[in-house]
Short mmCIF file of C-alpha atoms and ligand atoms in Angstrom, two decimals:
data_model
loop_
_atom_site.label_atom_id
_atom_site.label_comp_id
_atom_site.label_asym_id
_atom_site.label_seq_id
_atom_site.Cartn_x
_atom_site.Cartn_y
_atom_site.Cartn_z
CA UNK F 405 306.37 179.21 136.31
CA UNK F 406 304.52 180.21 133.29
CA UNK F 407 304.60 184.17 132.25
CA UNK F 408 301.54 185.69 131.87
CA UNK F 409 300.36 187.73 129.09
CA UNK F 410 300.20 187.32 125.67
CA UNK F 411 302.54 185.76 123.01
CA UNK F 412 302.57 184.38 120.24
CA UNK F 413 302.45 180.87 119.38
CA UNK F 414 303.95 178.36 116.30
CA UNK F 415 302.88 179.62 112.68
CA UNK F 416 301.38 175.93 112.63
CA UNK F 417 298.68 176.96 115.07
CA UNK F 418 296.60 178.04 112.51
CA UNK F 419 293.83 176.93 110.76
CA UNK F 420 292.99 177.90 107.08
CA UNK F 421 290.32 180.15 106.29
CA UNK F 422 289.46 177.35 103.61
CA UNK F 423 289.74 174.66 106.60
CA UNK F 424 287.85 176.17 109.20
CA UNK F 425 284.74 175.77 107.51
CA UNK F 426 285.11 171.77 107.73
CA UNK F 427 283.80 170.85 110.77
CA UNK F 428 286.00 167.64 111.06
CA UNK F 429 289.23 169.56 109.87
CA UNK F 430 288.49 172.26 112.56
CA UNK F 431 287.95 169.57 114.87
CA UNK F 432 291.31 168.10 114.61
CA UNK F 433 293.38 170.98 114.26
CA UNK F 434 291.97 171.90 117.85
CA UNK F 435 292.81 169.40 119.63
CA UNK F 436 296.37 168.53 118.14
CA UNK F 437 296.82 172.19 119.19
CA UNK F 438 296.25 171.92 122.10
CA UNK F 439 297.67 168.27 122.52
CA UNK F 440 301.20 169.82 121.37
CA UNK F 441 300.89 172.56 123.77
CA UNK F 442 299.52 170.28 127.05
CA UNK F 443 300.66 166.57 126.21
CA UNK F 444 297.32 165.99 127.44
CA UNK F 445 293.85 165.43 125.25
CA UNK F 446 291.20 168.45 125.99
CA UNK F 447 288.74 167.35 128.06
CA UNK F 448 285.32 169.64 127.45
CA UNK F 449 284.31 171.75 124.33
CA UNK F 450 281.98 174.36 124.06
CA UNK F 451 280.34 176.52 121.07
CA UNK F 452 278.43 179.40 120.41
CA UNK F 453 277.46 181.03 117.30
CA UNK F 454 277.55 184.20 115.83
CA UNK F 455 274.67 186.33 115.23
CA UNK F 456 272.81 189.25 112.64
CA UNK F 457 269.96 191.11 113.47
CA UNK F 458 267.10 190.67 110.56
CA UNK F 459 265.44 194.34 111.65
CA UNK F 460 265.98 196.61 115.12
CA UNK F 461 268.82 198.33 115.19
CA UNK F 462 269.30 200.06 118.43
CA UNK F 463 265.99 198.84 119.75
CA UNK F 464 267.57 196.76 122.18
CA UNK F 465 269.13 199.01 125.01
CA UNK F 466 265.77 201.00 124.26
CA UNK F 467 263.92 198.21 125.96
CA UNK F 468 261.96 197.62 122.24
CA UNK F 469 262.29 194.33 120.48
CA UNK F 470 264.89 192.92 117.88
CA UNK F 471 264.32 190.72 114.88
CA UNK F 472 267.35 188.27 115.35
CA UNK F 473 269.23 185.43 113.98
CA UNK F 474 271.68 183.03 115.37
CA UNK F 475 274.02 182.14 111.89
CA UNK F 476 276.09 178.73 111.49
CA UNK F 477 279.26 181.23 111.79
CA UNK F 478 280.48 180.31 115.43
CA UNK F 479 283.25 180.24 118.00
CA UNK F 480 284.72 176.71 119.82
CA UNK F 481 286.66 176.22 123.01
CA UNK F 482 287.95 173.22 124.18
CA UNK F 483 289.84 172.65 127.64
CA UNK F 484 291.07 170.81 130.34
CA UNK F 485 291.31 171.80 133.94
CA UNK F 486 294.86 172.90 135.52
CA UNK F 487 296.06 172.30 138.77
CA UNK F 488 296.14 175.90 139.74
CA UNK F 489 293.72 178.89 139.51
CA UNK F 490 294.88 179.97 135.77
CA UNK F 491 293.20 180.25 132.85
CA UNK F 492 295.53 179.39 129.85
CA UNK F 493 293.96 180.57 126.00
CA UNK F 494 295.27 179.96 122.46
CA UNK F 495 293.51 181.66 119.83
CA UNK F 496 294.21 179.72 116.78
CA UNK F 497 292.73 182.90 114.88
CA UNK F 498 295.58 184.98 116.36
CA UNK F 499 298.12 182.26 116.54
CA UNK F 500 299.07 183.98 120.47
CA UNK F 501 298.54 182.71 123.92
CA UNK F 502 297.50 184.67 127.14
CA UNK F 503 297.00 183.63 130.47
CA UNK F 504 295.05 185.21 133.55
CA UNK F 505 294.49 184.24 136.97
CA UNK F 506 290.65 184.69 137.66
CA UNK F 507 290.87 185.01 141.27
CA UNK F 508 293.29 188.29 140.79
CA UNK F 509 290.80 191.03 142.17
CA UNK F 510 291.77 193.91 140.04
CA UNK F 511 290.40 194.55 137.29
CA UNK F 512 293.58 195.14 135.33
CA UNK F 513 292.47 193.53 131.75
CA UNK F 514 294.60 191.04 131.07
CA UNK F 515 296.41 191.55 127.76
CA UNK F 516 294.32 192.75 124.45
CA UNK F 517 292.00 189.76 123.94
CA UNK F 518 292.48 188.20 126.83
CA UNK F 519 289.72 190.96 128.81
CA UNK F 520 287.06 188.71 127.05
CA UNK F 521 287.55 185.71 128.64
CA UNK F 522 289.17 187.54 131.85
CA UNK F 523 285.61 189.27 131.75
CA UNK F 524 283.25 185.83 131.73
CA UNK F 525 285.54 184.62 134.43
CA UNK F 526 285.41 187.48 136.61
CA UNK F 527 282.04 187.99 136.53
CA UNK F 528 281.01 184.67 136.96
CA UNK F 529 283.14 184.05 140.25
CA UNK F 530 282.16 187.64 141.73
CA UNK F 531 278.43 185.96 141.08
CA UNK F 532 279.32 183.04 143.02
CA UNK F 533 280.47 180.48 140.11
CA UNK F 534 283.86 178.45 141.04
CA UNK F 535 285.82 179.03 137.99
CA UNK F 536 288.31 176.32 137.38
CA UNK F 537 291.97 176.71 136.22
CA UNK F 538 291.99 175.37 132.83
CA UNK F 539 294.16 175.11 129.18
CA UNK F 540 292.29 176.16 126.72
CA UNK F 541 292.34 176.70 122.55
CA UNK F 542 289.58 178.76 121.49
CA UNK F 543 289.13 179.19 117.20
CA UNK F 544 286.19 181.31 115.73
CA UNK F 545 284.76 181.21 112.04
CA UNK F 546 282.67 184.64 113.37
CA UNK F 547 284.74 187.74 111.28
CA UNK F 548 285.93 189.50 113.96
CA UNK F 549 284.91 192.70 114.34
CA UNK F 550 282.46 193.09 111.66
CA UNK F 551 278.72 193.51 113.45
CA UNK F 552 277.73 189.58 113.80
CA UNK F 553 278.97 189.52 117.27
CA UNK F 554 282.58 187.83 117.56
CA UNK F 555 282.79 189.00 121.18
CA UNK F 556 279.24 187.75 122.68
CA UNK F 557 280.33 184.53 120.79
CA UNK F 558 283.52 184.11 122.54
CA UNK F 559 282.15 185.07 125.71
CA UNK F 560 279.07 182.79 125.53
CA UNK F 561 281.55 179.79 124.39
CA UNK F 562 283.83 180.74 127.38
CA UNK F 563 281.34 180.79 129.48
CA UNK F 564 279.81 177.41 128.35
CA UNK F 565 283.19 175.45 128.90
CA UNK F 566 283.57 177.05 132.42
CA UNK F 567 280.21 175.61 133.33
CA UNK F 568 281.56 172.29 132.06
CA UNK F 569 284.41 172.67 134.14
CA UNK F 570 283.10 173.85 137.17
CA UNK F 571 280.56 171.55 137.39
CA UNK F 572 277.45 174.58 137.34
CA UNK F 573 274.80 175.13 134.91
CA UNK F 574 273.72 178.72 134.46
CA UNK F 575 270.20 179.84 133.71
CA UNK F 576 270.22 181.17 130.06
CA UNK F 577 268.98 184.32 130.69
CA UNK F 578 271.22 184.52 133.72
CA UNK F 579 273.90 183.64 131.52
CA UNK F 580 273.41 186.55 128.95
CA UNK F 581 273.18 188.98 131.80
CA UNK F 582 276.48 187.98 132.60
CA UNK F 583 277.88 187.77 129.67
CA UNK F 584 276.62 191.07 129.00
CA UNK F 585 278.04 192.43 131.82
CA UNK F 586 281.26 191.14 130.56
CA UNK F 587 281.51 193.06 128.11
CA UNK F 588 280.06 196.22 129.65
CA UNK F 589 282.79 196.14 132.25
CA UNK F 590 285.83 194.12 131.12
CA UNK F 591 285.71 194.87 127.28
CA UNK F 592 284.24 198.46 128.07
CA UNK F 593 281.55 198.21 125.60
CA UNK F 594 278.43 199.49 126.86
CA UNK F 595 276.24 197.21 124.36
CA UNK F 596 272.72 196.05 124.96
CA UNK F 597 271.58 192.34 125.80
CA UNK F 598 270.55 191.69 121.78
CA UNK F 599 274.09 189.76 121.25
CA UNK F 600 274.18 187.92 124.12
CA UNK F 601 270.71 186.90 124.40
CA UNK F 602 271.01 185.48 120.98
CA UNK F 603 274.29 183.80 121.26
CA UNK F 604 272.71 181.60 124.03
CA UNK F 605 269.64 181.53 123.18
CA UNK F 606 269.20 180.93 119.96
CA UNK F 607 267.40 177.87 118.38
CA UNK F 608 268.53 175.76 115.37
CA UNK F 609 266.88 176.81 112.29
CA UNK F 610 264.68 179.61 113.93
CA UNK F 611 264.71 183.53 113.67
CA UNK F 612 263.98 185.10 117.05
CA UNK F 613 261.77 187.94 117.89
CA UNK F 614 263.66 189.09 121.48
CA UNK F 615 261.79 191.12 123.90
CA UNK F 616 264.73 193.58 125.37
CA UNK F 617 262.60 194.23 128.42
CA UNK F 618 261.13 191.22 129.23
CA UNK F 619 263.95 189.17 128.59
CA UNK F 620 261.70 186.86 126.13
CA UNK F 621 261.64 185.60 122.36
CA UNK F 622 259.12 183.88 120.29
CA UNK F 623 259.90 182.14 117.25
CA UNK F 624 259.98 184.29 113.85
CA UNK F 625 260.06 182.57 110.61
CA UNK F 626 261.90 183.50 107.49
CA UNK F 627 259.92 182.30 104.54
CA UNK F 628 260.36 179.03 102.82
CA UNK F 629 262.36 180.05 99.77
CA UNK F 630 264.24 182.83 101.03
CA UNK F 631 267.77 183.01 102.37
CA UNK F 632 269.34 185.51 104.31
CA UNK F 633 273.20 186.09 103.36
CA UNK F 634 275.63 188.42 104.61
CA UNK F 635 277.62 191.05 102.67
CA UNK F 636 280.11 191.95 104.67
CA UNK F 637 282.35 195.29 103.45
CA UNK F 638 285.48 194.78 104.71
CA UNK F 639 285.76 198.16 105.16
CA UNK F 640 288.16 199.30 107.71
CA UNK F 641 284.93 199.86 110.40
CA UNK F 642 284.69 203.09 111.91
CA UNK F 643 283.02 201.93 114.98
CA UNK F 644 284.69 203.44 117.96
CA UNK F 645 283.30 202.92 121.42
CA UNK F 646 282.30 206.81 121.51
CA UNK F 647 279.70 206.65 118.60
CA UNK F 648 278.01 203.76 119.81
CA UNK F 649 278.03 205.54 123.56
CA UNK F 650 277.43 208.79 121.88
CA UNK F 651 274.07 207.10 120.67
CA UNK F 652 272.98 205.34 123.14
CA UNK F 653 273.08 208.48 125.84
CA UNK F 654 270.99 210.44 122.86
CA UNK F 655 268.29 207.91 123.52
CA UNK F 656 268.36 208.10 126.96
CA UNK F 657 268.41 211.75 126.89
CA UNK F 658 265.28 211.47 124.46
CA UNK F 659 263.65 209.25 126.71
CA UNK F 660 263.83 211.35 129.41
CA UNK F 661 262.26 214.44 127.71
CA UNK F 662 259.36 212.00 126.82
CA UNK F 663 259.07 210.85 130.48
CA UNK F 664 259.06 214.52 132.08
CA UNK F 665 255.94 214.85 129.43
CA UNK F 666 254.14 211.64 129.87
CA UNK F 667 254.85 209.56 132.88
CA UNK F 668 254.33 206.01 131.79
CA UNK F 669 257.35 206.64 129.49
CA UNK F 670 260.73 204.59 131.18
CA UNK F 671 262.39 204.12 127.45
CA UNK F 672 262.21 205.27 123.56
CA UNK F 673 260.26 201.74 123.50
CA UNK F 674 257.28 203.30 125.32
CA UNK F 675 257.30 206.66 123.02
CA UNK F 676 254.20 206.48 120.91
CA UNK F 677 254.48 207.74 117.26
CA UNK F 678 251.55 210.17 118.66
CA UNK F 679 253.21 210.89 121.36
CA UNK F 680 256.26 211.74 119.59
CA UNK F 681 254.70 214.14 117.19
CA UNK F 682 252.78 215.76 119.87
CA UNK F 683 256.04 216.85 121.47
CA UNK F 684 258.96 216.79 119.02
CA UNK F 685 259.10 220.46 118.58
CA UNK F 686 260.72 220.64 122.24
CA UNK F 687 263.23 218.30 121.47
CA UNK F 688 266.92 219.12 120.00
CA UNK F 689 266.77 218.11 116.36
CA UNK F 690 269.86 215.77 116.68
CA UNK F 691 267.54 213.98 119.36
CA UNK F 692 264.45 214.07 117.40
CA UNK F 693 265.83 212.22 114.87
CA UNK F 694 267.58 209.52 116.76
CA UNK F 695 264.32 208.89 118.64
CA UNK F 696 262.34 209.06 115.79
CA UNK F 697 264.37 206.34 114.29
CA UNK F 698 264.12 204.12 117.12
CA UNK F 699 260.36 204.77 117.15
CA UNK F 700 260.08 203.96 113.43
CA UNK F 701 262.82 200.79 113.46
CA UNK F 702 260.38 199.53 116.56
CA UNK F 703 257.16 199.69 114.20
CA UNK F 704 259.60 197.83 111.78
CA UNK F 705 260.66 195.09 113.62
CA UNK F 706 257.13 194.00 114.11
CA UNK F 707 255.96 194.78 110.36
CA UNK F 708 258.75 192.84 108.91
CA UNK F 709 257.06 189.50 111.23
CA UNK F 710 253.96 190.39 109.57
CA UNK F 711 255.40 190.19 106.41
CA UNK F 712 257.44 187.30 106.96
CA UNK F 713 254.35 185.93 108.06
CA UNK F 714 252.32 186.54 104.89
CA UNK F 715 256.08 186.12 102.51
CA UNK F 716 254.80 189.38 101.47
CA UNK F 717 258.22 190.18 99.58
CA UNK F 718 257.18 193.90 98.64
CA UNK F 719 256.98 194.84 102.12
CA UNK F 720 259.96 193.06 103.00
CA UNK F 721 261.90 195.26 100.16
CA UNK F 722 259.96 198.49 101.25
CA UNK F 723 260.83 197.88 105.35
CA UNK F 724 264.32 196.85 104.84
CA UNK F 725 265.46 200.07 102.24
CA UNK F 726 263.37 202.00 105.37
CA UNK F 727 265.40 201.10 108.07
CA UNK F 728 269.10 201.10 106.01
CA UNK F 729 267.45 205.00 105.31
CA UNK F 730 266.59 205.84 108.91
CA UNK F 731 270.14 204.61 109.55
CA UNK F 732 271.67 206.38 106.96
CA UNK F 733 269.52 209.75 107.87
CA UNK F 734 268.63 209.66 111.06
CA UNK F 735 270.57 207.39 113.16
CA UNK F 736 273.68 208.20 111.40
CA UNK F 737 274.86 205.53 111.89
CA UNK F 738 276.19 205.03 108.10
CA UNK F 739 279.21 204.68 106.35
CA UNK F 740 280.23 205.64 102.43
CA UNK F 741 281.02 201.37 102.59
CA UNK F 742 277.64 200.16 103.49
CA UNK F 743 275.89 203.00 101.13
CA UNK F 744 278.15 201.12 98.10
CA UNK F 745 277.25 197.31 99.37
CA UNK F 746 273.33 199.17 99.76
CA UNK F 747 273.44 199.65 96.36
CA UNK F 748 275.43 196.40 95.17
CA UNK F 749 272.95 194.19 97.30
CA UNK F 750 269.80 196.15 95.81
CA UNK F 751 270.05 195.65 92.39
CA UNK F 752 271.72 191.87 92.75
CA UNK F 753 269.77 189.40 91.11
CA UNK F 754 267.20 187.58 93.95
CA UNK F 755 267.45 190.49 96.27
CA UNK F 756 264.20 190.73 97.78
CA UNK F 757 265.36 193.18 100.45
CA UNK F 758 268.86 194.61 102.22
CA UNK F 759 269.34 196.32 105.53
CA UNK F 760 272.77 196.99 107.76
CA UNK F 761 273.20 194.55 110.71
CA UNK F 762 274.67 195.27 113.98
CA UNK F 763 275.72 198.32 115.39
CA UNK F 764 276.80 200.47 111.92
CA UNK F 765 279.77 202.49 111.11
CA UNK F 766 280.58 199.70 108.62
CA UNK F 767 281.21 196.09 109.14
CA UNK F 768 278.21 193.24 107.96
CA UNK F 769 275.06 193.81 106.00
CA UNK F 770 272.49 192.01 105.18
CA UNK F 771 270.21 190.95 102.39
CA UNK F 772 267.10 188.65 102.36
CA UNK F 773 267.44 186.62 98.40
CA UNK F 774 265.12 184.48 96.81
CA UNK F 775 266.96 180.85 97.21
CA UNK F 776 266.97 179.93 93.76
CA UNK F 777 269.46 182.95 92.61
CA UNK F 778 271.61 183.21 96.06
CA UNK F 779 275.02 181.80 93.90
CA UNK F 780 274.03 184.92 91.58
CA UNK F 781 273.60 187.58 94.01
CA UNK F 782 276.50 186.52 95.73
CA UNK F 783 278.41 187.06 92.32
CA UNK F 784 276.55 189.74 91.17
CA UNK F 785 276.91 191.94 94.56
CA UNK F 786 280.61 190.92 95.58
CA UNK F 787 281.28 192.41 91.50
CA UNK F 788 279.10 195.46 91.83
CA UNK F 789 281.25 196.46 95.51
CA UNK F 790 284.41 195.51 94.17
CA UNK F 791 284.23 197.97 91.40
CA UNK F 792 282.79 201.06 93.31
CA UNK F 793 284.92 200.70 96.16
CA UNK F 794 288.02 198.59 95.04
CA UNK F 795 287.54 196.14 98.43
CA UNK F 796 286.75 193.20 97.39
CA UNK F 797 284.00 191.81 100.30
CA UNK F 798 282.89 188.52 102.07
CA UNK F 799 279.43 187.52 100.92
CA UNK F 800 277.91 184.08 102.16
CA UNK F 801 274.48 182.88 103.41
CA UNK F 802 273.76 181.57 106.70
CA UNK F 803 271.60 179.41 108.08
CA UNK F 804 269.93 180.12 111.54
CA UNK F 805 272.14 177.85 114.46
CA UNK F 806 271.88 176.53 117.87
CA UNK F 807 272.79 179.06 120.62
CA UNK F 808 275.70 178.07 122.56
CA UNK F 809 275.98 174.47 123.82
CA UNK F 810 278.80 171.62 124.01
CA UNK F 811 281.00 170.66 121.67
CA UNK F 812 281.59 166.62 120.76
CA UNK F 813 285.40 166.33 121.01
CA UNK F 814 285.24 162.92 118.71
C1 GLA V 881 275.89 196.13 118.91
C2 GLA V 881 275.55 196.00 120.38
C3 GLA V 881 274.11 195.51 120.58
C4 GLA V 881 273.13 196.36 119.76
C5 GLA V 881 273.60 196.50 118.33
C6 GLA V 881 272.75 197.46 117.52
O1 GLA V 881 275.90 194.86 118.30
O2 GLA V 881 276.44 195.10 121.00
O3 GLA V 881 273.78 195.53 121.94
O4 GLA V 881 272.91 197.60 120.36
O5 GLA V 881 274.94 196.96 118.26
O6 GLA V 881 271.47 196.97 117.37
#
């Protein structure tokens, strides 16, 4: 009998930072993983990606809409099934092992990382899914913890591979919901649908302009001759489940002033900027300015497709340094960190505009550069952070990815 929990596993069953970019090398070290530790070949793999959001932050439990990327950072499972009801996973990014049993009723998480997984497979049986006992290796090139959504990526790959095993196909949106709800009551994060939603899906080599209330997207397109790269800070992030709860109530709490004064009103999404100066005298100012951020970030979100639309690169500069201010000032949702990368993206050669991405308090940024000087932004930035802060950061550019799908094993 196997012991549940976590432990660790061989210093072997790792990959490189270096290697895990190589599809083919990533590939391999997978499945001798998880040859050595099942004698047996995997038989599925799954993959999701990770994701940024190009404008809307905190539009997305508001009901408004999000400006959103799927990036060719991602997370892979492969598996095989089990003869009994467990659920076997070997992070090859922790080098540890944990087990669950998915038919356990409590709702004990299992240990640390685990909940993630324990999460998808919980929620999917209690909606009716047969979740199959399975080994599994699971390796991410998604910085974890950083604001480009490692944990919607693993669950959306988990999720994937228990389809394949179980024989069902989820609806997408379905799937999200799920997902979502995952993570709201297994990981304890009480997030919106935005990472989800663009985890699965997501469309190779198109930006997304999600709907949070309809549960829709249309395509967005970043301009020919722009790339969008991330600058992550690599600060220690700040972000603890409070803040980002602490927020999200202040919006509701704003939306319900708005709704006791105009009854059409169900979220921040349906506050009017007329509306909101009509009544903002009777709100708290900590609430006034979180809603008039959202507001403002909402207006934003469709501007910036506008000026994607027209590669009107003023107004992408002029709406991006908006929203990083609104976050800074009004959301406060800012960190000393992302003011230094601000400034270190900003006045990088090619930087057309820069933004934060995700849910704040440190973590990834974002900049949109001109392709022609990306290598020298890249250089330019990572030197300009490094000497303000002493951190030296990750800064890379993306390209927009698949949501999640299979994996080919060969
Ligand atoms: C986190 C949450 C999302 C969203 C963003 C901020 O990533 O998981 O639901 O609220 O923050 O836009």
């Amino acid at each position: 009998m196997e012991r549940h929990g976590a432990h660790a596993v061989g210093d072997n069953m790792t990959i490189s930072d270096h290697d895990s970019l190589d599809p083919r090398l990533r590939r391999e070290a997978m499945i001798a993983t998880f040859r050595q530790l099942h004698k047996a070949a995997p038989s599925y793999g799954a993959r999701a990606p990770g994701r940024v959001d190009l404008m809307g932050s905190h539009t997305d439990y508001n009901e408004g809409c999000v400006m959103t990327l799927p990036i060719d950072r991602d997370t892979w499972i492969v598996g095989a099934p089990r003869d009994d009801h467990e659920v076997h996973v070997t992070s090859l990014n922790l080098g540890a092992t944990t087990s669950f049993d998915p038919s356990r009723p409590d709702r004990e998480p299992s240990a640390g990382w685990g909940r993630y997984l324990h999460g998808v497979a919980a929620v999917l049986t209690e909606a009716g899914h047969p979740i199959r006992g399975c080994n599994t290796v699971v390796h991410g090139t998604v910085p974890l913890g950083s604001g480009l959504s490692s944990s919607a990526s693993l669950e959306a790959a988990a999720a994937t591979l228990f389809e394949q095993l179980g024989g069902f196909t989820l609806d997408p949106v379905e799937k999200a919901k799920l997902t979502q709800r995952a993570e709201n009551e297994w990981v304890g994060v009480h997030c919106g649908i935005l990472d989800q939603y663009s985890v699965i899906l997501g469309e190779q080599g198109h930006a997304l302009m999600l709907d949070c209330r309809s549960l829709t997207h249309t395509h967005a397109a970043v301009p020919a001759g722009l790339r969008i790269v991330i600058c992550n800070t690599c600060a220690p992030r700040a972000l603890s489940g409070s803040e980002y709860g602490e927020r999200r109530s202040q919006c509701e709490e704003a939306a319900a002033f708005f709704a006791r004064r105009s009854p059409g009103v169900r979220a921040l999404r349906d506050v009017t900027v007329g509306m909101f100066r009509q009544h903002v005298s009777g709100l708290p100012p900590e609430l006034a300015k979180r809603s008039r951020f959202i507001i403002e970030e909402s207006e934003r979100v469709r501007a910036l497709a506008e000026a994607f639309a027209r590669d009107d690169r003023a107004a992408i500069r002029d709406l991006a340094s908006a929203s990083f201010a609104g976050a800074r000032d009004l959301f406060e949702i800012s960190v000393p960190a992302m003011e230094s990368m601000f400034e270190a993206m900003r006045i990088a050669p090619g930087c057309i505009g820069c933004r934060q991405a995700g849910a704040g308090f440190g973590g990834c940024m974002i900049a949109v550069v001109d392709d022609g000087l990306v290598e020298a932004f890249c250089r330019a930035a990572a030197a300009a952070y490094l000497a303000d802060t002493g951190i030296v950061p990750e800064i890379y550019p993306i390209r927009a990815a698949a949501g999640a799908g299979a994996l080919r094993l060969s």
